[in-house]
CSV table of C-alpha atoms in Angstrom, one decimal:
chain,number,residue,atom,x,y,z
K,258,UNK,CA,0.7,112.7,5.3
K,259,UNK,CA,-2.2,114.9,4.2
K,260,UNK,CA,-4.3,114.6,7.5
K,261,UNK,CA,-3.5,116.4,10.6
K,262,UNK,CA,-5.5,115.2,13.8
K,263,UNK,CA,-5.6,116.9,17.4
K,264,UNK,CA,-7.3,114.8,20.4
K,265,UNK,CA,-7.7,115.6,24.2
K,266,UNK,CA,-5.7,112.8,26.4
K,267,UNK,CA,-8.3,111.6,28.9
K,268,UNK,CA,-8.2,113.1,32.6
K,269,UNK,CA,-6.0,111.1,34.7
K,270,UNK,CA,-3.8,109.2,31.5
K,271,UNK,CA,-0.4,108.2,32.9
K,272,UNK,CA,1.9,109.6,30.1
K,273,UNK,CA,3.8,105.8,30.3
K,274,UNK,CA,0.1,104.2,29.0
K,275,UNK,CA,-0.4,106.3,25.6
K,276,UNK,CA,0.7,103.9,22.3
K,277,UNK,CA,-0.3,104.7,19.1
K,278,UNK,CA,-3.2,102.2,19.7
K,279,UNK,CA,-4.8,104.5,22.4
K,280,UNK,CA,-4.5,107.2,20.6
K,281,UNK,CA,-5.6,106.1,17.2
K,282,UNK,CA,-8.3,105.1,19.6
K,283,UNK,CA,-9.3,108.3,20.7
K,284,UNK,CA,-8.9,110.2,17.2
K,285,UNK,CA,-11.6,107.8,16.1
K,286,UNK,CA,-14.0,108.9,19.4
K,287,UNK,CA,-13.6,112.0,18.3
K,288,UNK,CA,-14.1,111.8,15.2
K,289,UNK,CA,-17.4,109.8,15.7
K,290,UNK,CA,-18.3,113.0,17.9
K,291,UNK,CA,-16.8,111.6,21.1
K,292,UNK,CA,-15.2,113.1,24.2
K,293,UNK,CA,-13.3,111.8,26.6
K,294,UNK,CA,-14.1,112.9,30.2
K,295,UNK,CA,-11.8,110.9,32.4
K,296,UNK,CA,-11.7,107.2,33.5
K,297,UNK,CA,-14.2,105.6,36.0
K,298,UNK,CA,-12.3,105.6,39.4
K,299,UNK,CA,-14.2,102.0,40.1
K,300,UNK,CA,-13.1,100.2,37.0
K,301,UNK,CA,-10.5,102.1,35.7
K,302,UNK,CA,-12.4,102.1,32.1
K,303,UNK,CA,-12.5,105.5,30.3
K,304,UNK,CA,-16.1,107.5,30.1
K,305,UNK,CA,-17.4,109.0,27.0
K,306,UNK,CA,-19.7,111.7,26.5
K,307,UNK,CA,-21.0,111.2,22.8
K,308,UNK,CA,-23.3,111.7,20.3
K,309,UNK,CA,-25.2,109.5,18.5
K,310,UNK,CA,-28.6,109.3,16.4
K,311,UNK,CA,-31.3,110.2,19.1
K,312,UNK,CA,-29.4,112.5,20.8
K,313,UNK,CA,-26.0,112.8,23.4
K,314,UNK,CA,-25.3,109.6,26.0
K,315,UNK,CA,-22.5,108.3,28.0
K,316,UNK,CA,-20.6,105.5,27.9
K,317,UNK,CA,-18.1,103.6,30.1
K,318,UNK,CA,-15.2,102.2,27.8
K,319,UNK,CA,-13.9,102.3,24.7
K,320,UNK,CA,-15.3,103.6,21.7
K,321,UNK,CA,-15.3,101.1,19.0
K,322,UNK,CA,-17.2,101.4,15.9
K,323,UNK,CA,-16.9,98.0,15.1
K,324,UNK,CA,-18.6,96.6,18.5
K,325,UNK,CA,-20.6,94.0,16.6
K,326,UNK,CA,-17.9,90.9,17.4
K,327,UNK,CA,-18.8,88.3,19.9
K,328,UNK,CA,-15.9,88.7,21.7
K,329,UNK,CA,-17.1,92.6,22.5
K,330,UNK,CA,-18.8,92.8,25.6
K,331,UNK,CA,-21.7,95.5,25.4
K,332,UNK,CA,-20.6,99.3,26.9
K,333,UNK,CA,-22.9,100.4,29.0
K,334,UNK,CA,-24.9,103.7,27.8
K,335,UNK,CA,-27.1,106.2,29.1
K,336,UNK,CA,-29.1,108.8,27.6
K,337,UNK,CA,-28.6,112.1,29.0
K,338,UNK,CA,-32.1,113.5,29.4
K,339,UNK,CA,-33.6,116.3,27.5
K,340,UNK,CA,-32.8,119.0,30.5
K,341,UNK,CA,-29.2,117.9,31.0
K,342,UNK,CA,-26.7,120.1,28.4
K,343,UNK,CA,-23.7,118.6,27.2
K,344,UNK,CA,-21.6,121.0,28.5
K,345,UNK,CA,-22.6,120.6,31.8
K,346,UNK,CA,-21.4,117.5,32.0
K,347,UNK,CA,-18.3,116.4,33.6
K,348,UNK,CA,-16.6,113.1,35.0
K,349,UNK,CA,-18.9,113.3,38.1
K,350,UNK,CA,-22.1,113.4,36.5
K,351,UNK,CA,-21.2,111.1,33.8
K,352,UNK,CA,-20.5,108.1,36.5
K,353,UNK,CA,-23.6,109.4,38.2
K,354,UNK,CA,-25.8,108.6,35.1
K,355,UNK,CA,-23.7,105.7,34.5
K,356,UNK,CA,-24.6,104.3,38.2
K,357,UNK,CA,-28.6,104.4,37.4
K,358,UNK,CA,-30.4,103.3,38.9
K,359,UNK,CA,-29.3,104.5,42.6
K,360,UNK,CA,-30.9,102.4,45.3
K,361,UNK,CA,-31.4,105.1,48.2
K,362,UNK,CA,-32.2,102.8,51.0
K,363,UNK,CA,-35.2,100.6,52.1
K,364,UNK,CA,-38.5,102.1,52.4
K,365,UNK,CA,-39.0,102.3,56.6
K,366,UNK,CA,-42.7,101.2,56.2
K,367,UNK,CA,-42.1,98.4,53.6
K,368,UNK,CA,-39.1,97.6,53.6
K,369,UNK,CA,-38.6,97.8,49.8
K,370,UNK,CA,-35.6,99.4,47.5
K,371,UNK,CA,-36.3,102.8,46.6
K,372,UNK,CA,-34.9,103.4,43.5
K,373,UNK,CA,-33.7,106.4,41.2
K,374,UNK,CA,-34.2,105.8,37.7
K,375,UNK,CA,-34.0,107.5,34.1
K,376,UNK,CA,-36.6,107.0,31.8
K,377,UNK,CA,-37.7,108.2,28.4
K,378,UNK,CA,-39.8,110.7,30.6
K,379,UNK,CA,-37.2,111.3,32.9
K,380,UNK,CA,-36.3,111.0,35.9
K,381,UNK,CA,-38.1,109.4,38.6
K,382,UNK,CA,-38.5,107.6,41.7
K,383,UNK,CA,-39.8,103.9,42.2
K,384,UNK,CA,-40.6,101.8,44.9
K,385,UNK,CA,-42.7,98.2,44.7
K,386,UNK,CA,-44.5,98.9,41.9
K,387,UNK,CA,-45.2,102.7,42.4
K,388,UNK,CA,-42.8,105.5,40.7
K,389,UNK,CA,-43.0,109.5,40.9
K,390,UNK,CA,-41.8,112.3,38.4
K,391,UNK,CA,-38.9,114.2,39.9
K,392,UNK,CA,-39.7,117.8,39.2
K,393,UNK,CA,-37.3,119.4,37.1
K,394,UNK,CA,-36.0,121.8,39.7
K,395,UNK,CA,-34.2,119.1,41.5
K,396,UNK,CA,-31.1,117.7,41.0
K,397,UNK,CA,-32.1,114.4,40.9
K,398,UNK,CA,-28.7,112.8,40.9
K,399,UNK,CA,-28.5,114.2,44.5
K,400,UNK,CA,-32.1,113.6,46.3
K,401,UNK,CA,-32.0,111.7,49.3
K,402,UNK,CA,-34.6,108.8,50.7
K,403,UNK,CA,-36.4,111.5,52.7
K,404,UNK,CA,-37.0,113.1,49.5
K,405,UNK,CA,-37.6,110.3,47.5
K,406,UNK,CA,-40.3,109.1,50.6
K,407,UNK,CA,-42.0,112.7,50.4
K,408,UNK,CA,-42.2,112.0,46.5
K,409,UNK,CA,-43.5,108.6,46.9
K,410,UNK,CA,-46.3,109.6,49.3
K,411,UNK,CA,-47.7,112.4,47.4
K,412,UNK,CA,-51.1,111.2,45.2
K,413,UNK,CA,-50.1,110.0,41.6
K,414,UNK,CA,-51.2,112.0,39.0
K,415,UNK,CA,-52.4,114.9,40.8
K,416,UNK,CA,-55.5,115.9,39.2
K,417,UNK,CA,-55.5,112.9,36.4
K,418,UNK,CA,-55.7,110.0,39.3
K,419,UNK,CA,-58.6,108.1,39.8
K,420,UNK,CA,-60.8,108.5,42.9
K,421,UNK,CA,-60.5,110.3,45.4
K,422,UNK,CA,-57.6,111.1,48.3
K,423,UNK,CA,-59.1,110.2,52.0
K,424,UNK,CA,-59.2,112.6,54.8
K,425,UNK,CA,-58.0,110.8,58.0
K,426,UNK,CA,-58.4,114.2,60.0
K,427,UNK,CA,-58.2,118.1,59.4
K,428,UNK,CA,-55.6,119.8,61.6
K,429,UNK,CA,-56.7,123.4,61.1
K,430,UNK,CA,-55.7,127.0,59.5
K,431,UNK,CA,-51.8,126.8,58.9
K,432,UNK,CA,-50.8,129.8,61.0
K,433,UNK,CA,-48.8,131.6,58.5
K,434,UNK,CA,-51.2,131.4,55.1
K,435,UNK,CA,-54.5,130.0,57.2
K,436,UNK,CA,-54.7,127.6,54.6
K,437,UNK,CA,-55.7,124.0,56.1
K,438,UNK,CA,-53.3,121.3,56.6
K,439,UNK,CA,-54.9,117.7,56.3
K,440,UNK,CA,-53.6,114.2,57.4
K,441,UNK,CA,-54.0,112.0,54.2
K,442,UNK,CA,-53.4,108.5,53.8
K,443,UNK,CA,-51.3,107.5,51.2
K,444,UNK,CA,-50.0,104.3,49.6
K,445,UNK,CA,-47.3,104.2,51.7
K,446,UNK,CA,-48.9,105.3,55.0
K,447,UNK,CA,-50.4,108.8,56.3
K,448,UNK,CA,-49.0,112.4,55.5
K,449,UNK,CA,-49.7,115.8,56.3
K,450,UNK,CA,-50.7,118.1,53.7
K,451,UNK,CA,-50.6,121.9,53.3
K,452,UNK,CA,-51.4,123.5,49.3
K,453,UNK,CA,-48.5,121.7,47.7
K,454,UNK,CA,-46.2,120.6,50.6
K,455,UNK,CA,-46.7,116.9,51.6
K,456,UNK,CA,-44.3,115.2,54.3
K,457,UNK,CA,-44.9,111.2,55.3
K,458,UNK,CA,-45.9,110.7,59.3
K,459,UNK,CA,-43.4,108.6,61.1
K,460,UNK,CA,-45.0,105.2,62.5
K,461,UNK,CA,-44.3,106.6,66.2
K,462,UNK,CA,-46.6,109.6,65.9
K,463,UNK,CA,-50.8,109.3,66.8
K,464,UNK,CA,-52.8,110.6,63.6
K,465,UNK,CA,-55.0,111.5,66.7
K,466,UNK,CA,-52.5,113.2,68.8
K,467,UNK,CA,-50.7,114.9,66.1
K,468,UNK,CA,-50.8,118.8,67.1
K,469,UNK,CA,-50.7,122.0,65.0
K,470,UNK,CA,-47.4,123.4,66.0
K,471,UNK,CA,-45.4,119.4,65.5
K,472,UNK,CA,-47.2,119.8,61.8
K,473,UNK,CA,-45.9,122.5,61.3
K,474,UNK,CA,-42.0,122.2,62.1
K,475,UNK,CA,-42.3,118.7,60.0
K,476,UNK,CA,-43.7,120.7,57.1
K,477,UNK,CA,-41.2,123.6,57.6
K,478,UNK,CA,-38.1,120.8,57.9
K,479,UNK,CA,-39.2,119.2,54.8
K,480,UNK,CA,-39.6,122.6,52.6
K,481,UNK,CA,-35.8,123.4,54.1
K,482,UNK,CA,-35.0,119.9,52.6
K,483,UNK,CA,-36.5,120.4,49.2
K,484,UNK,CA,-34.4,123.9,49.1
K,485,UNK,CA,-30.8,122.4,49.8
K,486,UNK,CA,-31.6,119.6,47.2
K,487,UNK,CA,-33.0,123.0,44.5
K,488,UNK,CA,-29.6,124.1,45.4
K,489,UNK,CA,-27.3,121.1,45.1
């Protein structure tokens, strides 16, 4: 007597599974500053959103403070980053996180994984040996390879990089700002360039070839791109 507790029963708990294990269980998340959000449809383990010494992370299975035995196999953690609230996170974004890093697909010049990843930074994308902030405005739990690809083939760190970007060949005056679009080449192959728009050439278009008006509805494609992802 004396102590009175109240806990949340995870999303999806089958009445016929809660003993007075499970729940001692979860009065002691709780107490440690843990919530439940639901279990992991995959393994069936229950995810945690928590807080802990540097900040709020999640964590698929049980919490248990005394997760120093052999027999305990590590939980797996991850850091929600500095632009992700706690209370914007649900079941779906914790397994998200959880799943990190998110191979896309191969890269269709190298052939290589192209990865999402979370780092003390933030997010980013890699691919052999070369990686890309995600801007902040993106959902990056949601960009697609053609994203990740226009990432990837934009300079590294614009304004900080060393040398210089080649000119393969100037296009002209964008029609609607005049501005000039430029064919680059790029670590992973040529792009076209206009201010701060960049979108990779596919293998089966001539650099030489390459006229105003096909620039132009590949540039306009990829800004339509970047807005549904802004949006997701």
């Amino acid at each position: 007597q004396g102590h009175e507790h109240s806990v949340t029963i995870p999303e999806d708990v089958n009445p016929s599974e809660i003993t007075a294990e499970k729940i001692q269980e979860w009065i002691q998340a709780k107490q440690q500053g843990a919530h439940a959000l639901g279990k992991d449809p995959n393994t069936g383990e229950p995810v945690f959103l928590l807080s802990g010494r540097y900040g709020y992370f999640v964590q698929l299975g049980e919490y248990d403070e005394s997760s120093s035995g052999s027999s305990d196999r590590k939980r797996k953690r991850v850091s929600l980053p500095s632009f992700l609230k706690p209370e914007d996170v649900n079941l779906a974004v914790a397994i998200e996180l959880l799943n990190l890093p998110k191979n896309l697909g191969n890269h269709p010049q190298t052939g290589k994984p192209v990865l999402v990843q979370l780092g003390r930074f933030g997010p980013y994308v890699s691919c052999d040996g070369e990686s890309r902030s995600i801007p902040r405005d993106w959902n990056f739990l949601k960009i697609s390879l053609d994203q990740a690809l226009q990432l990837l083939a934009q300079e590294k760190g614009r304004g900080r990089g060393k040398g210089k970007k080649e000119v393969l060949r100037e296009i002209g005056p964008h029609p609607e700002d005049q501005k000039v679009v430029r064919i680059y080449s790029g670590p992973y192959g040529p792009y076209i360039n206009w201010g701060r728009v960049n979108v990779s050439i596919p293998k089966d278009l001539s650099l030489d070839s390459l006229s105003m008006d096909q620039a132009v509805q590949m540039l306009r494609e990829k800004q339509e791109g970047q807005k549904k992802i802004k949006g997701a």
